[in-house]
PDB file of C-alpha atoms in Angstrom:
ATOM      1  CA  HIS A   1      69.947 -22.127  31.139  1.00  0.00           C
ATOM      2  CA  ALA A   2      69.900 -24.348  34.242  1.00  0.00           C
ATOM      3  CA  LEU A   3      73.558 -25.227  33.661  1.00  0.00           C
ATOM      4  CA  ILE A   4      74.932 -21.705  33.494  1.00  0.00           C
ATOM      5  CA  PHE A   5      76.495 -19.612  36.215  1.00  0.00           C
ATOM      6  CA  ARG A   6      76.056 -16.001  35.166  1.00  0.00           C
ATOM      7  CA  ASP A   7      78.003 -12.992  36.371  1.00  0.00           C
ATOM      8  CA  GLU A   8      76.148  -9.708  36.645  1.00  0.00           C
ATOM      9  CA  PRO A   9      77.456  -7.602  33.717  1.00  0.00           C
ATOM     10  CA  ASP A  10      76.783  -4.269  35.422  1.00  0.00           C
ATOM     11  CA  LEU A  11      76.879  -4.180  39.220  1.00  0.00           C
ATOM     12  CA  GLU A  12      75.617  -0.579  39.238  1.00  0.00           C
ATOM     13  CA  ASN A  13      72.470  -1.468  37.268  1.00  0.00           C
ATOM     14  CA  PRO A  14      71.680  -5.170  37.814  1.00  0.00           C
ATOM     15  CA  THR A  15      69.820  -6.792  34.943  1.00  0.00           C
ATOM     16  CA  LEU A  16      69.855 -10.478  35.882  1.00  0.00           C
ATOM     17  CA  ARG A  17      66.617 -11.821  37.290  1.00  0.00           C
ATOM     18  CA  GLY A  18      66.172 -15.091  39.140  1.00  0.00           C
ATOM     19  CA  MET A  19      68.727 -17.838  39.566  1.00  0.00           C
ATOM     20  CA  THR A  20      69.566 -20.835  37.430  1.00  0.00           C
ATOM     21  CA  LEU A  21      69.674 -24.244  39.105  1.00  0.00           C
ATOM     22  CA  CYS A  22      73.458 -24.160  38.873  1.00  0.00           C
ATOM     23  CA  GLU A  23      73.525 -20.757  40.565  1.00  0.00           C
ATOM     24  CA  GLN A  24      71.281 -22.065  43.341  1.00  0.00           C
ATOM     25  CA  LEU A  25      73.687 -24.900  44.143  1.00  0.00           C
ATOM     26  CA  VAL A  26      76.698 -22.592  43.979  1.00  0.00           C
ATOM     27  CA  PHE A  27      74.932 -20.064  46.235  1.00  0.00           C
ATOM     28  CA  LEU A  28      74.127 -22.744  48.804  1.00  0.00           C
ATOM     29  CA  HIS A  29      77.735 -23.935  48.832  1.00  0.00           C
ATOM     30  CA  LYS A  30      79.123 -20.410  49.191  1.00  0.00           C
ATOM     31  CA  LEU A  31      76.612 -19.392  51.866  1.00  0.00           C
ATOM     32  CA  ASP A  32      78.252 -18.176  55.083  1.00  0.00           C
ATOM     33  CA  PHE A  33      76.020 -20.284  57.290  1.00  0.00           C
ATOM     34  CA  ALA A  34      77.681 -19.113  60.520  1.00  0.00           C
ATOM     35  CA  ALA A  35      77.072 -15.452  59.681  1.00  0.00           C
ATOM     36  CA  ALA A  36      73.445 -16.297  58.835  1.00  0.00           C
ATOM     37  CA  SER A  37      73.079 -18.100  62.207  1.00  0.00           C
ATOM     38  CA  ILE A  38      72.325 -21.402  60.489  1.00  0.00           C
ATOM     39  CA  PRO A  39      73.691 -24.492  62.246  1.00  0.00           C
ATOM     40  CA  GLN A  40      76.231 -26.373  60.119  1.00  0.00           C
ATOM     41  CA  LYS A  41      74.093 -29.511  60.259  1.00  0.00           C
ATOM     42  CA  ARG A  42      71.101 -27.679  58.738  1.00  0.00           C
ATOM     43  CA  TYR A  43      73.335 -26.053  56.098  1.00  0.00           C
ATOM     44  CA  LEU A  44      74.622 -29.459  55.005  1.00  0.00           C
ATOM     45  CA  ALA A  45      71.101 -30.921  55.150  1.00  0.00           C
ATOM     46  CA  ALA A  46      69.827 -28.202  52.785  1.00  0.00           C
ATOM     47  CA  ILE A  47      72.464 -29.109  50.203  1.00  0.00           C
ATOM     48  CA  LYS A  48      71.726 -32.813  50.625  1.00  0.00           C
ATOM     49  CA  LEU A  49      68.011 -32.149  50.136  1.00  0.00           C
ATOM     50  CA  CYS A  50      68.736 -30.488  46.798  1.00  0.00           C
ATOM     51  CA  LEU A  51      70.981 -33.338  45.693  1.00  0.00           C
ATOM     52  CA  GLU A  52      68.282 -35.882  46.537  1.00  0.00           C
ATOM     53  CA  ASP A  53      65.893 -34.216  44.094  1.00  0.00           C
ATOM     54  CA  ASP A  54      67.573 -35.568  40.977  1.00  0.00           C
ATOM     55  CA  GLY A  55      64.556 -34.647  38.877  1.00  0.00           C
ATOM     56  CA  VAL A  56      65.483 -30.992  39.352  1.00  0.00           C
ATOM     57  CA  TYR A  57      69.168 -31.095  40.257  1.00  0.00           C
ATOM     58  CA  ASN A  58      70.149 -33.677  37.676  1.00  0.00           C
ATOM     59  CA  ASP A  59      73.677 -34.850  36.925  1.00  0.00           C
ATOM     60  CA  ARG A  60      74.325 -32.059  34.411  1.00  0.00           C
ATOM     61  CA  VAL A  61      73.291 -29.317  36.862  1.00  0.00           C
ATOM     62  CA  VAL A  62      75.369 -30.808  39.687  1.00  0.00           C
ATOM     63  CA  MET A  63      78.354 -31.242  37.377  1.00  0.00           C
ATOM     64  CA  ALA A  64      78.118 -27.620  36.232  1.00  0.00           C
ATOM     65  CA  ALA A  65      77.998 -26.364  39.839  1.00  0.00           C
ATOM     66  CA  LEU A  66      80.945 -28.496  40.984  1.00  0.00           C
ATOM     67  CA  ASP A  67      82.912 -27.513  37.900  1.00  0.00           C
ATOM     68  CA  TYR A  68      82.256 -23.811  38.551  1.00  0.00           C
ATOM     69  CA  LEU A  69      83.243 -24.042  42.231  1.00  0.00           C
ATOM     70  CA  SER A  70      86.414 -25.982  41.465  1.00  0.00           C
ATOM     71  CA  GLY A  71      87.279 -23.596  38.639  1.00  0.00           C
ATOM     72  CA  MET A  72      87.083 -20.613  40.992  1.00  0.00           C
ATOM     73  CA  PHE A  73      89.378 -22.434  43.417  1.00  0.00           C
ATOM     74  CA  LEU A  74      91.866 -23.344  40.695  1.00  0.00           C
ATOM     75  CA  ALA A  75      91.859 -19.753  39.410  1.00  0.00           C
ATOM     76  CA  GLY A  76      92.847 -18.689  42.917  1.00  0.00           C
ATOM     77  CA  THR A  77      89.863 -16.392  43.360  1.00  0.00           C
ATOM     78  CA  GLU A  78      87.990 -18.410  46.009  1.00  0.00           C
ATOM     79  CA  LYS A  79      88.484 -21.214  48.495  1.00  0.00           C
ATOM     80  CA  LEU A  80      86.518 -24.399  48.165  1.00  0.00           C
ATOM     81  CA  PRO A  81      83.357 -24.262  50.267  1.00  0.00           C
ATOM     82  CA  LEU A  82      83.095 -26.405  53.381  1.00  0.00           C
ATOM     83  CA  ALA A  83      80.522 -28.721  51.772  1.00  0.00           C
ATOM     84  CA  PHE A  84      82.363 -29.209  48.463  1.00  0.00           C
ATOM     85  CA  MET A  85      84.030 -32.554  49.186  1.00  0.00           C
ATOM     86  CA  ARG A  86      80.966 -33.853  51.020  1.00  0.00           C
ATOM     87  CA  THR A  87      78.901 -32.960  47.969  1.00  0.00           C
ATOM     88  CA  CYS A  88      81.337 -34.868  45.748  1.00  0.00           C
ATOM     89  CA  ILE A  89      80.875 -37.961  47.926  1.00  0.00           C
ATOM     90  CA  LEU A  90      77.080 -37.638  47.918  1.00  0.00           C
ATOM     91  CA  VAL A  91      77.066 -37.090  44.158  1.00  0.00           C
ATOM     92  CA  CYS A  92      79.117 -40.253  43.605  1.00  0.00           C
ATOM     93  CA  THR A  93      76.474 -42.283  45.418  1.00  0.00           C
ATOM     94  CA  LYS A  94      73.468 -40.540  43.824  1.00  0.00           C
ATOM     95  CA  HIS A  95      74.625 -39.889  40.253  1.00  0.00           C
ATOM     96  CA  GLU A  96      76.454 -42.932  38.878  1.00  0.00           C
ATOM     97  CA  SER A  97      77.075 -41.091  35.625  1.00  0.00           C
ATOM     98  CA  LEU A  98      79.280 -38.534  37.429  1.00  0.00           C
ATOM     99  CA  HIS A  99      81.431 -41.031  39.319  1.00  0.00           C
ATOM    100  CA  SER A 100      83.980 -41.309  36.522  1.00  0.00           C
ATOM    101  CA  TRP A 101      84.083 -37.521  35.958  1.00  0.00           C
ATOM    102  CA  ILE A 102      84.711 -36.872  39.656  1.00  0.00           C
ATOM    103  CA  ALA A 103      87.293 -39.642  40.051  1.00  0.00           C
ATOM    104  CA  HIS A 104      89.211 -39.121  36.809  1.00  0.00           C
ATOM    105  CA  LEU A 105      88.896 -35.402  36.071  1.00  0.00           C
ATOM    106  CA  LEU A 106      87.671 -33.289  38.989  1.00  0.00           C
ATOM    107  CA  LEU A 107      89.725 -34.769  41.840  1.00  0.00           C
ATOM    108  CA  PRO A 108      92.997 -35.073  39.875  1.00  0.00           C
ATOM    109  CA  ARG A 109      92.544 -31.473  38.732  1.00  0.00           C
ATOM    110  CA  LEU A 110      92.159 -30.390  42.368  1.00  0.00           C
ATOM    111  CA  VAL A 111      95.239 -32.367  43.379  1.00  0.00           C
ATOM    112  CA  ASP A 112      97.199 -30.699  40.582  1.00  0.00           C
ATOM    113  CA  GLY A 113      95.889 -27.378  41.946  1.00  0.00           C
ATOM    114  CA  ARG A 114      97.307 -28.351  45.354  1.00  0.00           C
ATOM    115  CA  ILE A 115      94.014 -28.647  47.214  1.00  0.00           C
ATOM    116  CA  PHE A 116      95.983 -30.166  50.077  1.00  0.00           C
ATOM    117  CA  ASP A 117      97.554 -26.733  50.718  1.00  0.00           C
ATOM    118  CA  ASP A 118      94.147 -25.065  51.131  1.00  0.00           C
ATOM    119  CA  PRO A 119      93.744 -24.229  54.842  1.00  0.00           C
TER     120      PRO A 119
END
């Protein structure tokens, strides 16, 4: 279940408990660090700390989180988080197995989705 991002089926009566590893990474990326009075440097350091623990946040978990975030952007429901591209760069250096996926699938998909028009 670490690779799944779950949506709460009933917002009136929440039934989901805990967070998957994928949900944790997505949550960190979507966190409004300014509203939480967290300096941007510490926000980015928290994400980097997770990515460095590849025993927990392995390539499959990171891939699932990046895929979810990019899918929400491509669907037009959300903007890409501030740390998204930085995470892609860090992932390329930490997870060799994801380099090809990022370079040949994720980034071209974002270009096709006109990421360059995202303010």
